[in-house]
PDB file of N, CA and C in Angstrom:
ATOM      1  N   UNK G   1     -28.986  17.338  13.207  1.00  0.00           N
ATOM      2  CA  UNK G   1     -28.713  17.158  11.786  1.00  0.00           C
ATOM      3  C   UNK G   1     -27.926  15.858  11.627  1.00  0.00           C
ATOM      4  N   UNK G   2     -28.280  15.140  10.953  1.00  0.00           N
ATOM      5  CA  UNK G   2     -27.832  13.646  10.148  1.00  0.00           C
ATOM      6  C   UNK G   2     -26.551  14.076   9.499  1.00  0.00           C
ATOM      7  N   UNK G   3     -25.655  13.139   9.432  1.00  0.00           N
ATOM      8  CA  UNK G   3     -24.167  13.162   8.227  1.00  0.00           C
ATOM      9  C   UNK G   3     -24.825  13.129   6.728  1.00  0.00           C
ATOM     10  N   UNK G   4     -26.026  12.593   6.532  1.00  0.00           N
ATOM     11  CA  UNK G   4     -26.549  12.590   5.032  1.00  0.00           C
ATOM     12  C   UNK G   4     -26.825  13.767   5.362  1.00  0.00           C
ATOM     13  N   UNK G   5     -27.709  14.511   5.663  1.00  0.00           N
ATOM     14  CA  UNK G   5     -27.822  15.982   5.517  1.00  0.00           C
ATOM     15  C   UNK G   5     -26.761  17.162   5.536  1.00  0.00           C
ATOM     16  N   UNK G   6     -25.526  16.664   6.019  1.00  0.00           N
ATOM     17  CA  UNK G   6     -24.912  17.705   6.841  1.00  0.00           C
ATOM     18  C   UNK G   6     -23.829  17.869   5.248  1.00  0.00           C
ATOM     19  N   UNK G   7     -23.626  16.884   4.611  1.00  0.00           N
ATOM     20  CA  UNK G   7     -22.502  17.782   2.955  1.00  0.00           C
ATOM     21  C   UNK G   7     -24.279  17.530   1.925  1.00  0.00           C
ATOM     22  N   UNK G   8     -25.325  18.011   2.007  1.00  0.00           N
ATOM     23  CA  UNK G   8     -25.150  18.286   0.954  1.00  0.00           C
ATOM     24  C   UNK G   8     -25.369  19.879   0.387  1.00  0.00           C
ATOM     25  N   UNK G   9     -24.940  19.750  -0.596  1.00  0.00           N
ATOM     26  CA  UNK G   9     -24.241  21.084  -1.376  1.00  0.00           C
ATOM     27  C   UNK G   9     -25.846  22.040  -1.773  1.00  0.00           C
ATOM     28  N   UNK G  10     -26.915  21.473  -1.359  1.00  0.00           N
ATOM     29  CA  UNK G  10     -28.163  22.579  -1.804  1.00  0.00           C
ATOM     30  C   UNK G  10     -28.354  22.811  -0.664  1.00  0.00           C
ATOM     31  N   UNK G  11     -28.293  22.286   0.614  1.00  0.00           N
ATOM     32  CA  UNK G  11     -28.441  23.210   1.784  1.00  0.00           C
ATOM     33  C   UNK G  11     -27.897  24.577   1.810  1.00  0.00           C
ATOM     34  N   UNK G  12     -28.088  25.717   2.161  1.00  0.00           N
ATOM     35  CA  UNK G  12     -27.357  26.699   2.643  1.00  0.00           C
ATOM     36  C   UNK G  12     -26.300  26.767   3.506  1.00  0.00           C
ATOM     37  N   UNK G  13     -27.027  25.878   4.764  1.00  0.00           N
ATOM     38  CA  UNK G  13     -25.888  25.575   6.117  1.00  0.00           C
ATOM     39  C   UNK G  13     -24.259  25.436   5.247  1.00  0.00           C
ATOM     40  N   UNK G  14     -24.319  24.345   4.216  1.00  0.00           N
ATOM     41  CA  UNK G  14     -23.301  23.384   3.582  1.00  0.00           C
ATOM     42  C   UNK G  14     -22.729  24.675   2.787  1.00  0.00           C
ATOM     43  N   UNK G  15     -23.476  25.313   2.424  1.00  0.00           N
ATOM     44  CA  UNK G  15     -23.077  26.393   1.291  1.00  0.00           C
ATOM     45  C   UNK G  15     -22.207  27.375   1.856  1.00  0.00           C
ATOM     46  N   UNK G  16     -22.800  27.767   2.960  1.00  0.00           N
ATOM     47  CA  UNK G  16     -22.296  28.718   3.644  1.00  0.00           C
ATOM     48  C   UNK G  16     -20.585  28.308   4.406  1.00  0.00           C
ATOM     49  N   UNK G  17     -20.846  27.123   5.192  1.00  0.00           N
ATOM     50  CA  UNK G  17     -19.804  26.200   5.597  1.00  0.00           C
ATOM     51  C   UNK G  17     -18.499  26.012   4.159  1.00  0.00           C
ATOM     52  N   UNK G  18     -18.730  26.240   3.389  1.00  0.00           N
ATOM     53  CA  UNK G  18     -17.946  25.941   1.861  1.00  0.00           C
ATOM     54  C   UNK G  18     -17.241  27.084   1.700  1.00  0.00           C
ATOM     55  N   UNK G  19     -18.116  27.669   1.844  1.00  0.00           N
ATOM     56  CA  UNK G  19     -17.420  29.383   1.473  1.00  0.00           C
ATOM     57  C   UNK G  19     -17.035  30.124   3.132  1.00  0.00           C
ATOM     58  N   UNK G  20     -16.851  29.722   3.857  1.00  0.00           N
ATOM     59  CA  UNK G  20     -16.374  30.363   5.403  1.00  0.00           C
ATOM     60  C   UNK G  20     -14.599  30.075   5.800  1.00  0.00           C
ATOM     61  N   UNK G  21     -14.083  29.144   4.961  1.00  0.00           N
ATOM     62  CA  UNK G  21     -12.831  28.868   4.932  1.00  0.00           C
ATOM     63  C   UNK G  21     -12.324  29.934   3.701  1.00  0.00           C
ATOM     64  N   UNK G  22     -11.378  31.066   3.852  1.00  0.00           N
ATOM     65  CA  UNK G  22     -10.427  31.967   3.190  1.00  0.00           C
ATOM     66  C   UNK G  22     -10.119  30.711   2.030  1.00  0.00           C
ATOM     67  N   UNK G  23      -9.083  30.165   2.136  1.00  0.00           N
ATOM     68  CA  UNK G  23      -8.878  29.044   1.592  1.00  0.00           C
ATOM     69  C   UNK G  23      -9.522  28.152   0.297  1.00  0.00           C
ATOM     70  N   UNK G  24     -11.157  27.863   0.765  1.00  0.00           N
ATOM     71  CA  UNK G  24     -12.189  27.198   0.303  1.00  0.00           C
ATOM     72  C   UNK G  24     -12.750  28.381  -0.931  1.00  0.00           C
ATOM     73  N   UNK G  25     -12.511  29.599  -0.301  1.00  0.00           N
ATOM     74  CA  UNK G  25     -13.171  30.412  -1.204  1.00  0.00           C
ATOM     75  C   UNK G  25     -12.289  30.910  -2.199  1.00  0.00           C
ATOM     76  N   UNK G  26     -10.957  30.745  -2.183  1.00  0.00           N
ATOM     77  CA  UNK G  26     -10.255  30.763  -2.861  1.00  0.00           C
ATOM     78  C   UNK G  26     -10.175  29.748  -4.096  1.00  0.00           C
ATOM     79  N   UNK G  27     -10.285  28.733  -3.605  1.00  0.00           N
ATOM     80  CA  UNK G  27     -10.944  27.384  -4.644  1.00  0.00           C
ATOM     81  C   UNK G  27     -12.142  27.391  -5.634  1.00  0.00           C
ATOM     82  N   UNK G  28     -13.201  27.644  -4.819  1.00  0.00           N
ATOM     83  CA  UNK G  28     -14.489  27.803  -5.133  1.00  0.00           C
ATOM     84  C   UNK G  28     -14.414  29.581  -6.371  1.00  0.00           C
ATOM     85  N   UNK G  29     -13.773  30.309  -5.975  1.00  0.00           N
ATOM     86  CA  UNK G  29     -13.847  31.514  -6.768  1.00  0.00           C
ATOM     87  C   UNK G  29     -12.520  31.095  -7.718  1.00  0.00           C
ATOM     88  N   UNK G  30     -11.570  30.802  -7.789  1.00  0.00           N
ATOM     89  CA  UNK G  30     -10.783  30.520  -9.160  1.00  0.00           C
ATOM     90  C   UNK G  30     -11.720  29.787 -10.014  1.00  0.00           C
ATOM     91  N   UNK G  31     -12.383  28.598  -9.496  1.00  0.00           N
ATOM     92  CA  UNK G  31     -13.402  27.521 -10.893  1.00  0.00           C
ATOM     93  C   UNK G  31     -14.247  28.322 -10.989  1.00  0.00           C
ATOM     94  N   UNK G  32     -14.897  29.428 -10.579  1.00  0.00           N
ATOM     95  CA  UNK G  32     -15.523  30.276 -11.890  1.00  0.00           C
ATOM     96  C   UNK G  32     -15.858  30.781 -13.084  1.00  0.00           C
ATOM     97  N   UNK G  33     -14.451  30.881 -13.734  1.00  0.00           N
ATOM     98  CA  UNK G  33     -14.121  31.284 -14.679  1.00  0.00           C
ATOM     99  C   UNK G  33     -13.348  30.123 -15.671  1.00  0.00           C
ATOM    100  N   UNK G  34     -12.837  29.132 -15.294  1.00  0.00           N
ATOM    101  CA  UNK G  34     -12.102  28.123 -15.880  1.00  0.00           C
ATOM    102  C   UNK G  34     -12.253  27.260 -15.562  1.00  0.00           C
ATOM    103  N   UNK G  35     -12.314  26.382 -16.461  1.00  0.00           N
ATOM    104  CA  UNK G  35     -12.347  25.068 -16.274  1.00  0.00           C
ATOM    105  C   UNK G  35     -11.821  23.723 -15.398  1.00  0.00           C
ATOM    106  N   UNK G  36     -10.219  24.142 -15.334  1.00  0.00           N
ATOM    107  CA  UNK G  36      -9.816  23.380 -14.043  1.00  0.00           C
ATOM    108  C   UNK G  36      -8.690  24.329 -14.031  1.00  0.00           C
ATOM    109  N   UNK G  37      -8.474  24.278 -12.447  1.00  0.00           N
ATOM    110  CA  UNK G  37      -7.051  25.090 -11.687  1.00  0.00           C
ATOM    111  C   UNK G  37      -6.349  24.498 -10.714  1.00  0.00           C
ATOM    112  N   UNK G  38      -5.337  24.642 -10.718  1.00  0.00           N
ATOM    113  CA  UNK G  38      -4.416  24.088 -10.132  1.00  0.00           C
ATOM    114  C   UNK G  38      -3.642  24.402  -8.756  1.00  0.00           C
ATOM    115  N   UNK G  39      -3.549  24.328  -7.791  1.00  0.00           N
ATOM    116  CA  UNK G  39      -3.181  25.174  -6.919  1.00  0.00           C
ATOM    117  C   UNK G  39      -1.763  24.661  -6.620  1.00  0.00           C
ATOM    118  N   UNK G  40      -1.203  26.002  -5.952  1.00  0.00           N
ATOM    119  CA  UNK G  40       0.162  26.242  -5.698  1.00  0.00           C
ATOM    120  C   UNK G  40       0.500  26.881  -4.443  1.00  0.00           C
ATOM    121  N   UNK G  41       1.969  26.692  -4.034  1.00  0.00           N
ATOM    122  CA  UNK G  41       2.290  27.016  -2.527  1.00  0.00           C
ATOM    123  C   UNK G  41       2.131  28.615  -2.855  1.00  0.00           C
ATOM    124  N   UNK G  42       2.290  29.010  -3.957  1.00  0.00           N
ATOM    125  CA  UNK G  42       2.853  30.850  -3.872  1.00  0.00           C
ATOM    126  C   UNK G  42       0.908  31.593  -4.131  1.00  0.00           C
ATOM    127  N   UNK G  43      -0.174  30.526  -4.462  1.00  0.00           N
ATOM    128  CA  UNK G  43      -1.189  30.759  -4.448  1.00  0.00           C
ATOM    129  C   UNK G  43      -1.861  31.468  -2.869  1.00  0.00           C
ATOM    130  N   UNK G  44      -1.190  30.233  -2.151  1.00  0.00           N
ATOM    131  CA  UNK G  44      -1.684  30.507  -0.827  1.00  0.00           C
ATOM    132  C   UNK G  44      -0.552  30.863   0.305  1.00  0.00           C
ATOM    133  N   UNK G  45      -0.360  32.505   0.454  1.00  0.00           N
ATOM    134  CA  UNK G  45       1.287  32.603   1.437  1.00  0.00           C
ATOM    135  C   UNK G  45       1.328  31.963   2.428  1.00  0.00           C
ATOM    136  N   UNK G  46       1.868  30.740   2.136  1.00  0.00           N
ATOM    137  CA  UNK G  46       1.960  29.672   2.638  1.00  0.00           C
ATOM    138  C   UNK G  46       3.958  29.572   2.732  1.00  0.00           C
ATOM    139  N   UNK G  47       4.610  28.612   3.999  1.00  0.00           N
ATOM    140  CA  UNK G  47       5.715  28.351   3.893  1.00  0.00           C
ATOM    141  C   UNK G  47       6.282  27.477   2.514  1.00  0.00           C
ATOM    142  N   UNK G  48       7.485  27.911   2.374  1.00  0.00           N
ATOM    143  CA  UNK G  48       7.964  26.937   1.201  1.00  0.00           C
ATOM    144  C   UNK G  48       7.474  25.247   1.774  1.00  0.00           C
ATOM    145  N   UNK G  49       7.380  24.249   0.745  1.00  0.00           N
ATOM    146  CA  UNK G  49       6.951  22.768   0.839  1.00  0.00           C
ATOM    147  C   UNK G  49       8.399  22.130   1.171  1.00  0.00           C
ATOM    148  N   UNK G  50       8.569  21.285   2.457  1.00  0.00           N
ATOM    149  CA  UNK G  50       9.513  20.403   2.359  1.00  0.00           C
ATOM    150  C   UNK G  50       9.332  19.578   0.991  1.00  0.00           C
ATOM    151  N   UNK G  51      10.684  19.226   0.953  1.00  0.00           N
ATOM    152  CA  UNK G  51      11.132  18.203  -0.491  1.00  0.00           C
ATOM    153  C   UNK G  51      10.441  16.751   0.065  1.00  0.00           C
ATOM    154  N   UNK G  52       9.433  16.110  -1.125  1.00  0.00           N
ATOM    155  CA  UNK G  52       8.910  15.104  -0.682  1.00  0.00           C
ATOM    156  C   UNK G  52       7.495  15.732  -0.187  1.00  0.00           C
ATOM    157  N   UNK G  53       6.738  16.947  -0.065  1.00  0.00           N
ATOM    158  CA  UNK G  53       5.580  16.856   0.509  1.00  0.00           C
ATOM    159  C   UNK G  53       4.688  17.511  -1.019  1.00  0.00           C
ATOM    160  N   UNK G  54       3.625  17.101  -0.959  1.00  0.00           N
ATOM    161  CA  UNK G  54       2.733  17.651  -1.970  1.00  0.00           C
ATOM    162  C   UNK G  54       2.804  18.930  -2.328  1.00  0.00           C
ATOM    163  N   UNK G  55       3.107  19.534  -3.710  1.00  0.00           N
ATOM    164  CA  UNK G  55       3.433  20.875  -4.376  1.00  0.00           C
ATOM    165  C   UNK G  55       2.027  22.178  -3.634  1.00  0.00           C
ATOM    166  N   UNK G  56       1.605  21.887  -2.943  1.00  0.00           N
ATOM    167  CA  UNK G  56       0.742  22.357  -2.234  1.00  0.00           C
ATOM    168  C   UNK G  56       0.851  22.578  -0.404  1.00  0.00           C
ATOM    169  N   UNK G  57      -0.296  23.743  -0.092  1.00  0.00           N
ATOM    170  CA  UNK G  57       0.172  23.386   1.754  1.00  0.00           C
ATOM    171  C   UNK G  57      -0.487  22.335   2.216  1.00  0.00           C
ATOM    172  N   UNK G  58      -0.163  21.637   2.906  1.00  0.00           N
ATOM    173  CA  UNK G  58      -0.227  20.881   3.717  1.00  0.00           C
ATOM    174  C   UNK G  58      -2.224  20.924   4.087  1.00  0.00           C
ATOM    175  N   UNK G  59      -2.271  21.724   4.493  1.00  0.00           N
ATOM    176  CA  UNK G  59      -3.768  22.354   5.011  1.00  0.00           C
ATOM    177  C   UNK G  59      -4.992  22.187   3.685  1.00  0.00           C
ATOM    178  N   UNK G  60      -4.354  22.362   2.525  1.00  0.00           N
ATOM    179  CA  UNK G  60      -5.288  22.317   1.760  1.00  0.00           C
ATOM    180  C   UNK G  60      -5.279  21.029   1.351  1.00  0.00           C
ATOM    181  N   UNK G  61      -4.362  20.338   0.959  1.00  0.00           N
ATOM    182  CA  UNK G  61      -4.028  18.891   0.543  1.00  0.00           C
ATOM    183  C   UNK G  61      -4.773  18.093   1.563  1.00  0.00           C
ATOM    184  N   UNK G  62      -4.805  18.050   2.813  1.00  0.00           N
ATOM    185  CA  UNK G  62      -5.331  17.255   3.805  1.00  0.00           C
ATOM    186  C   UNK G  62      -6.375  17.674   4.444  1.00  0.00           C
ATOM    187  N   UNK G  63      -6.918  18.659   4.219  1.00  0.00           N
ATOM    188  CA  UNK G  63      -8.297  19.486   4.799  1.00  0.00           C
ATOM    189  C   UNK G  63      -8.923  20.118   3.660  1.00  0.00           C
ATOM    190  N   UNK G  64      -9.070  21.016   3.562  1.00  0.00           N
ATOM    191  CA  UNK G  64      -9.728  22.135   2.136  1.00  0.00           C
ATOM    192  C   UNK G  64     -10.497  21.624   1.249  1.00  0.00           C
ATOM    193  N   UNK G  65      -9.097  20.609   0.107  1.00  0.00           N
ATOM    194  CA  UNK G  65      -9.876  19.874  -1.060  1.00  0.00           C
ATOM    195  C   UNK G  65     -10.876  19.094  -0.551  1.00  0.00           C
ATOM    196  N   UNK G  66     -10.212  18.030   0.265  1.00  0.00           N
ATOM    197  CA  UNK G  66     -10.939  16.444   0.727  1.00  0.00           C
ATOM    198  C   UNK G  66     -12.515  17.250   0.858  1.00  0.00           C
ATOM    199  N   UNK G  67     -12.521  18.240   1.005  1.00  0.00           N
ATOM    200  CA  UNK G  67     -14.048  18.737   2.548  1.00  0.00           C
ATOM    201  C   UNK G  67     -14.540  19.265   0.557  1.00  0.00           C
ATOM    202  N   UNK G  68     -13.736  19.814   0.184  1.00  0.00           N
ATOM    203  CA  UNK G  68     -14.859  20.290  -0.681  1.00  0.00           C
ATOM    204  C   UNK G  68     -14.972  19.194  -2.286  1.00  0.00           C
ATOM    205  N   UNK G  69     -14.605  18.388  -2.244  1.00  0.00           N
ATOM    206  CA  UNK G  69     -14.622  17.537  -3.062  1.00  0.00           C
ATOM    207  C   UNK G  69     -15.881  16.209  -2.519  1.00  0.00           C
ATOM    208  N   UNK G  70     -15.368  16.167  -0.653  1.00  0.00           N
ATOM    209  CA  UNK G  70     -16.912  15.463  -0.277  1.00  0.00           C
ATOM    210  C   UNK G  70     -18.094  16.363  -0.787  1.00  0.00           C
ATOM    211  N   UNK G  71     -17.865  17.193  -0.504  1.00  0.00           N
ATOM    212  CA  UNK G  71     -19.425  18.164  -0.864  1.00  0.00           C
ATOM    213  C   UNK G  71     -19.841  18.042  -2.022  1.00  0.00           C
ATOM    214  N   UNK G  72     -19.108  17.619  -2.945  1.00  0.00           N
ATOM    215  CA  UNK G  72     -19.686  17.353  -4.501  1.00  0.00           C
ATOM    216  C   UNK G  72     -19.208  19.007  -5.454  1.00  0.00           C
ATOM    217  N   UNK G  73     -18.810  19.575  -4.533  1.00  0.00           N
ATOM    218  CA  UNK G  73     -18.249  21.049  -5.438  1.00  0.00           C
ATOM    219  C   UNK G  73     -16.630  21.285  -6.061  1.00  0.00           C
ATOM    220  N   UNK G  74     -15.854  19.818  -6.042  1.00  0.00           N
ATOM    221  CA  UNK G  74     -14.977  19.676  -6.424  1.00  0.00           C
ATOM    222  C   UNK G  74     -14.500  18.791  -6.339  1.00  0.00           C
ATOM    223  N   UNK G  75     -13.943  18.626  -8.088  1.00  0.00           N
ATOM    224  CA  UNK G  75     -12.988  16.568  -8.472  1.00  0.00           C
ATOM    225  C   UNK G  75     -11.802  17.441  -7.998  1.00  0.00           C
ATOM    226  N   UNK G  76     -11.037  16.529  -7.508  1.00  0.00           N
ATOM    227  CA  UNK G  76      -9.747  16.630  -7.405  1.00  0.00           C
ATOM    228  C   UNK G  76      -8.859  15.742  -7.360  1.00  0.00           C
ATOM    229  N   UNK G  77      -7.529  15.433  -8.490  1.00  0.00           N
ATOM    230  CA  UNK G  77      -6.906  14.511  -8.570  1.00  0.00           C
ATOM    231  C   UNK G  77      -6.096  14.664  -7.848  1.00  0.00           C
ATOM    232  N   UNK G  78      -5.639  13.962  -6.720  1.00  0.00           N
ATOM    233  CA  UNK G  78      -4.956  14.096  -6.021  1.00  0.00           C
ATOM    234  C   UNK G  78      -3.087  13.645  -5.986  1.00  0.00           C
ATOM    235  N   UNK G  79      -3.243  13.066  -7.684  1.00  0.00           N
ATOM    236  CA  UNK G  79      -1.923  12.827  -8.276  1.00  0.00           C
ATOM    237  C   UNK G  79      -1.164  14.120  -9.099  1.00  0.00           C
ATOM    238  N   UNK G  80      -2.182  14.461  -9.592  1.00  0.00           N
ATOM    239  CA  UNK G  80      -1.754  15.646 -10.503  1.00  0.00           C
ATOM    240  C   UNK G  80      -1.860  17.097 -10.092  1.00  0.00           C
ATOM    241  N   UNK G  81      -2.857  17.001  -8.841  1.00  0.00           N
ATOM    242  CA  UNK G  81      -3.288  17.969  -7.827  1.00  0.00           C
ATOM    243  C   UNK G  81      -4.476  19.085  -9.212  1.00  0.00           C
ATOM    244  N   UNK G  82      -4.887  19.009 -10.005  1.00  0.00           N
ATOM    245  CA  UNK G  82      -5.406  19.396 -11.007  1.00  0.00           C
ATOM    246  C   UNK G  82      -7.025  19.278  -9.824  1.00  0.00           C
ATOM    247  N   UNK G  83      -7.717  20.931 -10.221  1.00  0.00           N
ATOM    248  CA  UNK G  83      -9.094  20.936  -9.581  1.00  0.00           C
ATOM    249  C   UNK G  83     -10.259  21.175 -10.727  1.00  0.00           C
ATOM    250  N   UNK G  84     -11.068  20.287 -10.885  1.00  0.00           N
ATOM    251  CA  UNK G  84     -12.238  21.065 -11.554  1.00  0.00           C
ATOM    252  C   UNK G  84     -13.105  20.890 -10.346  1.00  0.00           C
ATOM    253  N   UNK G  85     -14.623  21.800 -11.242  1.00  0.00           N
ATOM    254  CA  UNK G  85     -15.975  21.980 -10.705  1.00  0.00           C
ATOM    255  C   UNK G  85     -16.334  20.874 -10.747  1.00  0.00           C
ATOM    256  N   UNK G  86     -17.500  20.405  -9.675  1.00  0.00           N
ATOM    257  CA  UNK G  86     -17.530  19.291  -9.239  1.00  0.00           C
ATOM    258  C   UNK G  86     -19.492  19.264  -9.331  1.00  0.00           C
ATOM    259  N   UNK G  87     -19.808  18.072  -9.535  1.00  0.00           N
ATOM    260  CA  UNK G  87     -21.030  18.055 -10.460  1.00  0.00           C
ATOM    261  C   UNK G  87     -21.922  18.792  -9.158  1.00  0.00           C
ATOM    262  N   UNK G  88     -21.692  18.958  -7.892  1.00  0.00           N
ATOM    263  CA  UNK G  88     -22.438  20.327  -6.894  1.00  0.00           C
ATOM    264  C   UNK G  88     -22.137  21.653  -7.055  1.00  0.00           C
ATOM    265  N   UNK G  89     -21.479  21.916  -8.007  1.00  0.00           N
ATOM    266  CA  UNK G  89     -20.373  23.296  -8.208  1.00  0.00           C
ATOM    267  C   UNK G  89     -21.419  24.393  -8.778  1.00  0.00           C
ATOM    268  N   UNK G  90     -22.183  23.910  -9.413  1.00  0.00           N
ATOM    269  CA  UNK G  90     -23.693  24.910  -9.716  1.00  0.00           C
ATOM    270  C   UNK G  90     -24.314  25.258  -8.570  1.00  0.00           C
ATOM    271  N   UNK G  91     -24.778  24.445  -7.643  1.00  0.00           N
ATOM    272  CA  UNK G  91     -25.696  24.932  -6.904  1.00  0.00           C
ATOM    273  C   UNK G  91     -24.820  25.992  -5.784  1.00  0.00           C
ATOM    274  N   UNK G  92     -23.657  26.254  -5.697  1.00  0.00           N
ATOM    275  CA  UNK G  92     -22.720  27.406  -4.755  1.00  0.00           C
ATOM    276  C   UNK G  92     -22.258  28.376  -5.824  1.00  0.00           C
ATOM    277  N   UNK G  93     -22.786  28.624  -7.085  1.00  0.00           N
ATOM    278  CA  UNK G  93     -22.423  29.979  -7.766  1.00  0.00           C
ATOM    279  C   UNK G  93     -23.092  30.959  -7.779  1.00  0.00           C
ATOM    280  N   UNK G  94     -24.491  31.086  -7.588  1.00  0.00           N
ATOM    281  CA  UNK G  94     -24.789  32.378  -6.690  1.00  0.00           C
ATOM    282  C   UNK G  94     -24.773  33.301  -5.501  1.00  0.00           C
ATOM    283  N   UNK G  95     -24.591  31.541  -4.736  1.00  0.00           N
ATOM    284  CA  UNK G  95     -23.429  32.312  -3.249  1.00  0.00           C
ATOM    285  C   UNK G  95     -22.074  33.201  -4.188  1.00  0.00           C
ATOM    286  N   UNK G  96     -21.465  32.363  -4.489  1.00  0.00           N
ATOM    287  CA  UNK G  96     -19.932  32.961  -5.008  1.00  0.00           C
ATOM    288  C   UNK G  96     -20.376  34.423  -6.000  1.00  0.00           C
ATOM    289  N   UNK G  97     -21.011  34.454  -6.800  1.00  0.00           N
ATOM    290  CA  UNK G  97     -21.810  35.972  -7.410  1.00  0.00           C
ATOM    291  C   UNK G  97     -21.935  36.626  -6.054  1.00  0.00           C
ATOM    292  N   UNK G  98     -22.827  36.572  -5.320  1.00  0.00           N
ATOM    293  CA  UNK G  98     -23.163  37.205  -3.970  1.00  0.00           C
ATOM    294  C   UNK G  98     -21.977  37.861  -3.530  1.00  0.00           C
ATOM    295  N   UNK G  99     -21.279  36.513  -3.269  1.00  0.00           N
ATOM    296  CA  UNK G  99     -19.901  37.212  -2.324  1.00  0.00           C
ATOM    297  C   UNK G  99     -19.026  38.351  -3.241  1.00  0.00           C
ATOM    298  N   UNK G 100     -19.275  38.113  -4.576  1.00  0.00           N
ATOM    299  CA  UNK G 100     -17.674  38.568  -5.223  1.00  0.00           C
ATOM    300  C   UNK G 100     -18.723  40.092  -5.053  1.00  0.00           C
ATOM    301  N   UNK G 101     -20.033  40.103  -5.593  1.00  0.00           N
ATOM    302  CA  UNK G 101     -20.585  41.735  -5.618  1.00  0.00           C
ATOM    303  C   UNK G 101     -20.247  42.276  -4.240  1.00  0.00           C
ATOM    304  N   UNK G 102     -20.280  41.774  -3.150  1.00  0.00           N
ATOM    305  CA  UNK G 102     -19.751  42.214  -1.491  1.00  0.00           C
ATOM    306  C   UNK G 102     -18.749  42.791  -1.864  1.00  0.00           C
ATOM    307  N   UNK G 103     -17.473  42.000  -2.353  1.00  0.00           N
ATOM    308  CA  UNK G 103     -16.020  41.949  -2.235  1.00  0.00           C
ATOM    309  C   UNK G 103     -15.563  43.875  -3.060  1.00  0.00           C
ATOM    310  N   UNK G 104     -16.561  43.578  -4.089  1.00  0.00           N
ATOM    311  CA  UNK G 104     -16.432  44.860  -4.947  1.00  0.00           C
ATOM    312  C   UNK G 104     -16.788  45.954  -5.024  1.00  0.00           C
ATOM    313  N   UNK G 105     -17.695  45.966  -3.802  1.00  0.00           N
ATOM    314  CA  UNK G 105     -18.140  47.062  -3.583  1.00  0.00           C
ATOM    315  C   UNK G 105     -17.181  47.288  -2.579  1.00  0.00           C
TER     316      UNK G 105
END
C-alpha cells in the first residue's frame, strides 16, 4: 500500500484505523451531533496538564488530532484547540452508527 492510499478516508482499512484508537473514537463520536467540540483534560482521564502545556493531553494534541485531521475527518485549530467535522467526516458516519448500535446493545 502507497502513503496516497494509506489516509484516505473512503477506504475501510483508513476507516477502521480512525475508529481503533479509544481516543479517536471519542473525537469522531462527540462531532456527531454538533457542530464543533472542544476537548479537555477531564474529557479524557488523563493526568492534570503541566502549566505551559496545551489545555489538552499531550497524546491527543501530538498524535490523535494531527492523524485524524490528516485523514480529512477533522479541522482542528490548534490555537483555540476548537474541533469540527472535517470535509472526510461523512464518509466514517456509518462506521460511527455501526459502532454506537454495538455499544448499545
Amino acid at each position: 500500500m502507497n502513503n496516497q492510499n494509506q489516509m484516505q478516508p473512503h477506504r475501510l482499512s483508513t476507516q477502521l484505523d480512525a475508529v481503533r484508537h479509544e481516543d479517536r473514537r471519542q473525537i469522531l463520536f462527540a462531532l456527531r451531533d454538533v457542530e464543533r467540540w472542544r476537548p479537555s483534560v477531564s474529557a479524557f482521564d488523563d493526568d492534570r496538564t503541566p502549566v505551559g502545556e496545551p489545555p489538552i493531553p499531550a497524546e491527543l494534541y501530538h498524535c490523535q488530532l494531527p492523524k485524524l485531521a490528516e485523514m480529512g475527518l477533522i479541522e482542528w485549530d490548534r490555537e483555540t484547540h476548537w474541533v469540527t467535522r472535517g470535509s472526510e467526516y461523512e464518509r466514517v458516519r456509518p462506521l460511527l452508527a455501526f459502532l454506537a448500535e454495538q455499544y448499545n446493545e
